[in-house]
PDB file of C-alpha atoms in Angstrom:
ATOM      1  CA  UNK A1360    -134.357 -20.206  75.368  1.00 68.00           C
ATOM      2  CA  UNK A1361    -134.650 -16.612  76.321  1.00 60.00           C
ATOM      3  CA  UNK A1362    -137.665 -14.315  76.324  1.00 57.00           C
ATOM      4  CA  UNK A1363    -140.119 -14.664  73.442  1.00 60.00           C
ATOM      5  CA  UNK A1364    -141.069 -11.004  73.179  1.00 51.00           C
ATOM      6  CA  UNK A1365    -139.032  -9.369  70.435  1.00 53.00           C
ATOM      7  CA  UNK A1366    -137.370  -6.027  71.190  1.00 55.00           C
ATOM      8  CA  UNK A1367    -139.448  -4.330  68.497  1.00 51.00           C
ATOM      9  CA  UNK A1368    -142.684  -4.567  70.441  1.00 47.00           C
ATOM     10  CA  UNK A1369    -144.187  -4.506  73.908  1.00 44.00           C
ATOM     11  CA  UNK A1370    -146.484  -2.552  76.183  1.00 39.00           C
ATOM     12  CA  UNK A1371    -145.338   0.538  78.084  1.00 37.00           C
ATOM     13  CA  UNK A1372    -144.965  -0.055  81.790  1.00 39.00           C
ATOM     14  CA  UNK A1373    -146.016   3.497  82.721  1.00 40.00           C
ATOM     15  CA  UNK A1374    -144.416   3.469  86.133  1.00 40.00           C
ATOM     16  CA  UNK A1375    -143.540   6.717  87.923  1.00 41.00           C
ATOM     17  CA  UNK A1376    -140.248   8.242  86.823  1.00 44.00           C
ATOM     18  CA  UNK A1377    -140.234   6.871  83.269  1.00 42.00           C
ATOM     19  CA  UNK A1378    -140.903   8.661  80.036  1.00 45.00           C
ATOM     20  CA  UNK A1379    -144.363   7.508  78.903  1.00 44.00           C
ATOM     21  CA  UNK A1380    -142.888   6.109  75.673  1.00 51.00           C
ATOM     22  CA  UNK A1381    -140.206   4.076  77.431  1.00 74.00           C
ATOM     23  CA  UNK A1382    -140.695   0.355  77.962  1.00 87.00           C
ATOM     24  CA  UNK A1383    -138.560  -2.746  78.347  1.00 89.00           C
ATOM     25  CA  UNK A1384    -138.825  -3.562  74.647  1.00 88.00           C
ATOM     26  CA  UNK A1385    -137.506  -0.118  73.711  1.00 91.00           C
ATOM     27  CA  UNK A1386    -134.549  -0.561  76.040  1.00 93.00           C
ATOM     28  CA  UNK A1387    -133.842  -3.997  74.582  1.00 92.00           C
ATOM     29  CA  UNK A1388    -133.984  -2.648  71.038  1.00 92.00           C
ATOM     30  CA  UNK A1389    -131.584   0.175  71.896  1.00 95.00           C
ATOM     31  CA  UNK A1390    -129.253  -2.213  73.716  1.00 96.00           C
ATOM     32  CA  UNK A1391    -129.164  -4.690  70.839  1.00 95.00           C
ATOM     33  CA  UNK A1392    -128.402  -1.880  68.401  1.00 95.00           C
ATOM     34  CA  UNK A1393    -125.485  -0.784  70.586  1.00 96.00           C
ATOM     35  CA  UNK A1394    -124.264  -4.356  71.064  1.00 96.00           C
ATOM     36  CA  UNK A1395    -124.185  -4.761  67.278  1.00 93.00           C
ATOM     37  CA  UNK A1396    -122.414  -1.436  66.744  1.00 95.00           C
ATOM     38  CA  UNK A1397    -119.973  -1.287  69.654  1.00 96.00           C
ATOM     39  CA  UNK A1398    -119.834  -4.830  71.004  1.00 95.00           C
ATOM     40  CA  UNK A1399    -121.347  -6.131  74.225  1.00 95.00           C
ATOM     41  CA  UNK A1400    -118.445  -5.315  76.516  1.00 94.00           C
ATOM     42  CA  UNK A1401    -118.010  -1.771  75.203  1.00 96.00           C
ATOM     43  CA  UNK A1402    -121.702  -0.978  75.664  1.00 97.00           C
ATOM     44  CA  UNK A1403    -122.614   0.557  79.021  1.00 96.00           C
ATOM     45  CA  UNK A1404    -125.833   0.877  80.970  1.00 97.00           C
ATOM     46  CA  UNK A1405    -125.388   4.638  80.760  1.00 96.00           C
ATOM     47  CA  UNK A1406    -125.126   4.390  76.983  1.00 97.00           C
ATOM     48  CA  UNK A1407    -128.271   2.281  76.677  1.00 96.00           C
ATOM     49  CA  UNK A1408    -130.209   4.647  78.939  1.00 96.00           C
ATOM     50  CA  UNK A1409    -128.996   7.686  77.018  1.00 95.00           C
ATOM     51  CA  UNK A1410    -130.021   6.093  73.738  1.00 94.00           C
ATOM     52  CA  UNK A1411    -133.685   6.188  74.811  1.00 93.00           C
ATOM     53  CA  UNK A1412    -133.457   9.391  76.827  1.00 94.00           C
ATOM     54  CA  UNK A1413    -133.780   8.048  80.367  1.00 94.00           C
ATOM     55  CA  UNK A1414    -131.549   8.040  83.433  1.00 93.00           C
ATOM     56  CA  UNK A1415    -129.394   5.164  84.603  1.00 94.00           C
ATOM     57  CA  UNK A1416    -131.624   4.904  87.662  1.00 93.00           C
ATOM     58  CA  UNK A1417    -134.684   4.460  85.459  1.00 94.00           C
ATOM     59  CA  UNK A1418    -132.880   1.743  83.474  1.00 95.00           C
ATOM     60  CA  UNK A1419    -132.530  -0.286  86.669  1.00 95.00           C
ATOM     61  CA  UNK A1420    -136.293  -0.187  87.182  1.00 93.00           C
ATOM     62  CA  UNK A1421    -136.527  -2.384  84.096  1.00 94.00           C
ATOM     63  CA  UNK A1422    -133.394  -4.526  84.315  1.00 94.00           C
ATOM     64  CA  UNK A1423    -131.004  -5.380  87.129  1.00 94.00           C
ATOM     65  CA  UNK A1424    -127.960  -5.301  84.845  1.00 94.00           C
ATOM     66  CA  UNK A1425    -126.801  -5.064  81.245  1.00 96.00           C
ATOM     67  CA  UNK A1426    -126.630  -8.852  81.197  1.00 95.00           C
ATOM     68  CA  UNK A1427    -130.321  -9.099  82.035  1.00 95.00           C
ATOM     69  CA  UNK A1428    -131.233  -7.078  78.953  1.00 95.00           C
ATOM     70  CA  UNK A1429    -129.917  -9.922  76.793  1.00 95.00           C
ATOM     71  CA  UNK A1430    -132.124 -12.478  78.557  1.00 94.00           C
ATOM     72  CA  UNK A1431    -135.261 -10.330  78.707  1.00 90.00           C
ATOM     73  CA  UNK A1432    -138.093 -11.630  80.887  1.00 90.00           C
ATOM     74  CA  UNK A1433    -136.583 -15.091  81.212  1.00 93.00           C
ATOM     75  CA  UNK A1434    -138.106 -15.633  84.639  1.00 92.00           C
ATOM     76  CA  UNK A1435    -141.555 -15.055  83.209  1.00 92.00           C
ATOM     77  CA  UNK A1436    -140.880 -17.484  80.394  1.00 94.00           C
ATOM     78  CA  UNK A1437    -139.783 -20.144  82.867  1.00 96.00           C
ATOM     79  CA  UNK A1438    -143.178 -19.808  84.543  1.00 97.00           C
ATOM     80  CA  UNK A1439    -144.754 -20.412  81.135  1.00 96.00           C
ATOM     81  CA  UNK A1440    -142.565 -23.491  80.806  1.00 97.00           C
ATOM     82  CA  UNK A1441    -143.760 -24.746  84.202  1.00 98.00           C
ATOM     83  CA  UNK A1442    -147.336 -24.263  83.042  1.00 98.00           C
ATOM     84  CA  UNK A1443    -146.622 -26.356  79.933  1.00 97.00           C
ATOM     85  CA  UNK A1444    -145.252 -29.137  82.129  1.00 98.00           C
ATOM     86  CA  UNK A1445    -148.321 -28.952  84.364  1.00 97.00           C
ATOM     87  CA  UNK A1446    -150.520 -29.661  81.343  1.00 97.00           C
ATOM     88  CA  UNK A1447    -148.629 -32.801  80.293  1.00 98.00           C
ATOM     89  CA  UNK A1448    -150.838 -35.937  80.441  1.00 96.00           C
ATOM     90  CA  UNK A1449    -150.194 -38.102  83.496  1.00 94.00           C
ATOM     91  CA  UNK A1450    -149.419 -41.166  81.403  1.00 94.00           C
ATOM     92  CA  UNK A1451    -146.951 -39.429  79.102  1.00 97.00           C
ATOM     93  CA  UNK A1452    -143.390 -40.770  79.517  1.00 97.00           C
ATOM     94  CA  UNK A1453    -141.127 -38.256  81.245  1.00 98.00           C
ATOM     95  CA  UNK A1454    -138.680 -37.779  78.367  1.00 97.00           C
ATOM     96  CA  UNK A1455    -141.520 -37.478  75.833  1.00 98.00           C
ATOM     97  CA  UNK A1456    -143.001 -34.733  78.000  1.00 98.00           C
ATOM     98  CA  UNK A1457    -139.629 -32.990  78.324  1.00 98.00           C
ATOM     99  CA  UNK A1458    -139.152 -33.108  74.558  1.00 98.00           C
ATOM    100  CA  UNK A1459    -142.639 -31.733  73.875  1.00 97.00           C
ATOM    101  CA  UNK A1460    -142.299 -28.891  76.379  1.00 98.00           C
ATOM    102  CA  UNK A1461    -138.756 -27.873  75.407  1.00 97.00           C
ATOM    103  CA  UNK A1462    -139.683 -27.878  71.726  1.00 96.00           C
ATOM    104  CA  UNK A1463    -142.733 -25.718  72.418  1.00 94.00           C
ATOM    105  CA  UNK A1464    -140.657 -23.409  74.645  1.00 92.00           C
ATOM    106  CA  UNK A1465    -138.364 -22.822  71.686  1.00 92.00           C
ATOM    107  CA  UNK A1466    -141.038 -22.244  69.052  1.00 92.00           C
ATOM    108  CA  UNK A1467    -141.115 -18.655  67.801  1.00 90.00           C
ATOM    109  CA  UNK A1468    -143.177 -16.626  65.384  1.00 90.00           C
ATOM    110  CA  UNK A1469    -141.228 -15.777  62.198  1.00 91.00           C
ATOM    111  CA  UNK A1470    -141.024 -12.093  63.163  1.00 91.00           C
ATOM    112  CA  UNK A1471    -139.328 -13.018  66.448  1.00 89.00           C
ATOM    113  CA  UNK A1472    -136.683 -15.300  64.950  1.00 93.00           C
ATOM    114  CA  UNK A1473    -134.103 -12.627  63.972  1.00 91.00           C
ATOM    115  CA  UNK A1474    -134.219 -11.104  67.467  1.00 89.00           C
ATOM    116  CA  UNK A1475    -134.000 -14.481  69.144  1.00 93.00           C
ATOM    117  CA  UNK A1476    -131.015 -15.375  66.986  1.00 94.00           C
ATOM    118  CA  UNK A1477    -129.283 -12.191  68.129  1.00 93.00           C
ATOM    119  CA  UNK A1478    -130.028 -13.077  71.758  1.00 93.00           C
ATOM    120  CA  UNK A1479    -128.650 -16.569  71.463  1.00 95.00           C
ATOM    121  CA  UNK A1480    -125.543 -15.440  69.600  1.00 95.00           C
ATOM    122  CA  UNK A1481    -124.784 -13.150  72.527  1.00 95.00           C
ATOM    123  CA  UNK A1482    -125.664 -15.733  75.185  1.00 95.00           C
ATOM    124  CA  UNK A1483    -123.587 -18.505  73.625  1.00 95.00           C
ATOM    125  CA  UNK A1484    -120.706 -16.544  72.140  1.00 94.00           C
ATOM    126  CA  UNK A1485    -119.895 -13.585  74.421  1.00 94.00           C
ATOM    127  CA  UNK A1486    -117.422 -14.643  77.151  1.00 93.00           C
ATOM    128  CA  UNK A1487    -118.547 -11.846  79.482  1.00 91.00           C
ATOM    129  CA  UNK A1488    -122.032 -13.387  79.619  1.00 93.00           C
ATOM    130  CA  UNK A1489    -120.980 -16.908  80.524  1.00 91.00           C
ATOM    131  CA  UNK A1490    -121.137 -16.567  84.313  1.00 91.00           C
ATOM    132  CA  UNK A1491    -124.561 -14.930  84.119  1.00 92.00           C
ATOM    133  CA  UNK A1492    -125.757 -17.567  81.664  1.00 94.00           C
ATOM    134  CA  UNK A1493    -124.724 -20.294  84.095  1.00 94.00           C
ATOM    135  CA  UNK A1494    -127.210 -18.883  86.608  1.00 94.00           C
ATOM    136  CA  UNK A1495    -129.969 -18.689  84.026  1.00 96.00           C
ATOM    137  CA  UNK A1496    -129.339 -22.236  82.835  1.00 97.00           C
ATOM    138  CA  UNK A1497    -129.466 -23.380  86.462  1.00 98.00           C
ATOM    139  CA  UNK A1498    -132.966 -21.895  86.717  1.00 98.00           C
ATOM    140  CA  UNK A1499    -133.966 -23.625  83.473  1.00 98.00           C
ATOM    141  CA  UNK A1500    -132.683 -26.975  84.722  1.00 98.00           C
ATOM    142  CA  UNK A1501    -134.610 -26.497  87.971  1.00 99.00           C
ATOM    143  CA  UNK A1502    -137.902 -26.331  86.062  1.00 99.00           C
ATOM    144  CA  UNK A1503    -137.143 -29.619  84.307  1.00 99.00           C
ATOM    145  CA  UNK A1504    -135.863 -31.280  87.493  1.00 99.00           C
ATOM    146  CA  UNK A1505    -138.960 -30.224  89.431  1.00 99.00           C
ATOM    147  CA  UNK A1506    -141.195 -31.797  86.797  1.00 99.00           C
ATOM    148  CA  UNK A1507    -139.189 -35.031  86.669  1.00 98.00           C
ATOM    149  CA  UNK A1508    -139.111 -35.269  90.464  1.00 99.00           C
ATOM    150  CA  UNK A1509    -142.875 -34.788  90.726  1.00 98.00           C
ATOM    151  CA  UNK A1510    -143.428 -37.587  88.215  1.00 97.00           C
ATOM    152  CA  UNK A1511    -141.009 -39.889  90.025  1.00 98.00           C
ATOM    153  CA  UNK A1512    -142.235 -39.018  93.515  1.00 98.00           C
ATOM    154  CA  UNK A1513    -138.820 -37.926  94.684  1.00 98.00           C
ATOM    155  CA  UNK A1514    -136.785 -34.802  95.380  1.00 98.00           C
ATOM    156  CA  UNK A1515    -135.563 -32.566  92.570  1.00 98.00           C
ATOM    157  CA  UNK A1516    -132.082 -32.826  94.079  1.00 98.00           C
ATOM    158  CA  UNK A1517    -131.917 -36.581  93.512  1.00 99.00           C
ATOM    159  CA  UNK A1518    -129.710 -38.057  90.800  1.00 98.00           C
ATOM    160  CA  UNK A1519    -132.331 -39.003  88.211  1.00 98.00           C
ATOM    161  CA  UNK A1520    -134.197 -35.640  88.100  1.00 99.00           C
ATOM    162  CA  UNK A1521    -130.860 -33.818  88.002  1.00 98.00           C
ATOM    163  CA  UNK A1522    -129.599 -36.115  85.242  1.00 98.00           C
ATOM    164  CA  UNK A1523    -132.744 -35.548  83.184  1.00 98.00           C
ATOM    165  CA  UNK A1524    -132.459 -31.781  83.592  1.00 98.00           C
ATOM    166  CA  UNK A1525    -128.782 -31.684  82.671  1.00 98.00           C
ATOM    167  CA  UNK A1526    -129.235 -33.960  79.672  1.00 98.00           C
ATOM    168  CA  UNK A1527    -132.182 -31.872  78.470  1.00 98.00           C
ATOM    169  CA  UNK A1528    -130.153 -28.675  78.733  1.00 98.00           C
ATOM    170  CA  UNK A1529    -127.226 -30.260  76.904  1.00 98.00           C
ATOM    171  CA  UNK A1530    -129.463 -31.358  74.031  1.00 98.00           C
ATOM    172  CA  UNK A1531    -131.120 -27.928  73.868  1.00 98.00           C
ATOM    173  CA  UNK A1532    -127.771 -26.119  73.761  1.00 97.00           C
ATOM    174  CA  UNK A1533    -126.480 -28.468  71.064  1.00 98.00           C
ATOM    175  CA  UNK A1534    -129.607 -27.718  69.043  1.00 98.00           C
ATOM    176  CA  UNK A1535    -129.046 -23.984  69.482  1.00 97.00           C
ATOM    177  CA  UNK A1536    -125.437 -24.189  68.370  1.00 97.00           C
ATOM    178  CA  UNK A1537    -126.521 -26.117  65.291  1.00 98.00           C
ATOM    179  CA  UNK A1538    -129.318 -23.628  64.577  1.00 98.00           C
ATOM    180  CA  UNK A1539    -126.944 -20.669  64.728  1.00 97.00           C
ATOM    181  CA  UNK A1540    -124.721 -22.416  62.188  1.00 97.00           C
ATOM    182  CA  UNK A1541    -127.681 -23.448  59.989  1.00 96.00           C
ATOM    183  CA  UNK A1542    -130.071 -20.472  59.893  1.00 92.00           C
ATOM    184  CA  UNK A1543    -132.046 -21.968  57.033  1.00 93.00           C
ATOM    185  CA  UNK A1544    -133.524 -24.595  59.379  1.00 95.00           C
ATOM    186  CA  UNK A1545    -136.327 -24.154  61.916  1.00 95.00           C
ATOM    187  CA  UNK A1546    -135.202 -24.138  65.551  1.00 96.00           C
ATOM    188  CA  UNK A1547    -138.176 -26.181  66.789  1.00 95.00           C
ATOM    189  CA  UNK A1548    -137.533 -28.835  64.152  1.00 96.00           C
ATOM    190  CA  UNK A1549    -133.873 -29.080  65.133  1.00 97.00           C
ATOM    191  CA  UNK A1550    -134.795 -29.272  68.801  1.00 97.00           C
ATOM    192  CA  UNK A1551    -137.338 -32.010  68.183  1.00 97.00           C
ATOM    193  CA  UNK A1552    -134.864 -33.995  66.073  1.00 97.00           C
ATOM    194  CA  UNK A1553    -132.172 -33.689  68.723  1.00 97.00           C
ATOM    195  CA  UNK A1554    -134.458 -35.088  71.441  1.00 97.00           C
ATOM    196  CA  UNK A1555    -135.615 -37.883  69.147  1.00 96.00           C
ATOM    197  CA  UNK A1556    -131.961 -38.764  68.496  1.00 96.00           C
ATOM    198  CA  UNK A1557    -131.382 -38.833  72.247  1.00 95.00           C
ATOM    199  CA  UNK A1558    -134.352 -41.169  72.720  1.00 93.00           C
ATOM    200  CA  UNK A1559    -132.998 -43.548  70.075  1.00 91.00           C
ATOM    201  CA  UNK A1560    -129.528 -43.599  71.593  1.00 91.00           C
ATOM    202  CA  UNK A1561    -128.317 -41.547  68.623  1.00 86.00           C
ATOM    203  CA  UNK A1562    -128.829 -44.531  66.363  1.00 77.00           C
ATOM    204  CA  UNK A1563    -126.008 -46.450  67.973  1.00 70.00           C
ATOM    205  CA  UNK A1564    -126.201 -50.253  68.438  1.00 67.00           C
TER     206      UNK A1564
END
């Protein structure tokens, strides 16, 4: 649900004031190493910056806070998600479209999976990140609600688009929790199964 670029790769930004070899991916990699060694709360922005040999001020040219390092370029990924929704066929049922897009949004190359697992373990398990995650999940729900509202010809603030967005997020988070507990399974497969179970009423009479 967070950014798809893994912290072991990326293109240098080459903005003034940065070391030429510094980029967002390098900062993420250093941060994740420190989170694993010292814990999220004990890790500081100063420590992350020092790890890659840059100033605290330069760090903030890449990320607004330590919390944002965990999420990566989530805003950019939400724009990708909007683009996926825009390509959904007009006649496709709303919940089928939501399932297809959310599953695709959570499909990762094998090399990215370990990094994404680390991200989601932090996002879902670190109490200090919960308030920040609430804001990010709000942005995610807004993408789904906007799509549902456009299909229904109504406002995204109306009950049905909001219900669809909240249900979709709940299913996605349940799938993530299950995936973290069952690493042998593919995230996209779990996500798809969870939405299919929702569509069937969870097999209940």
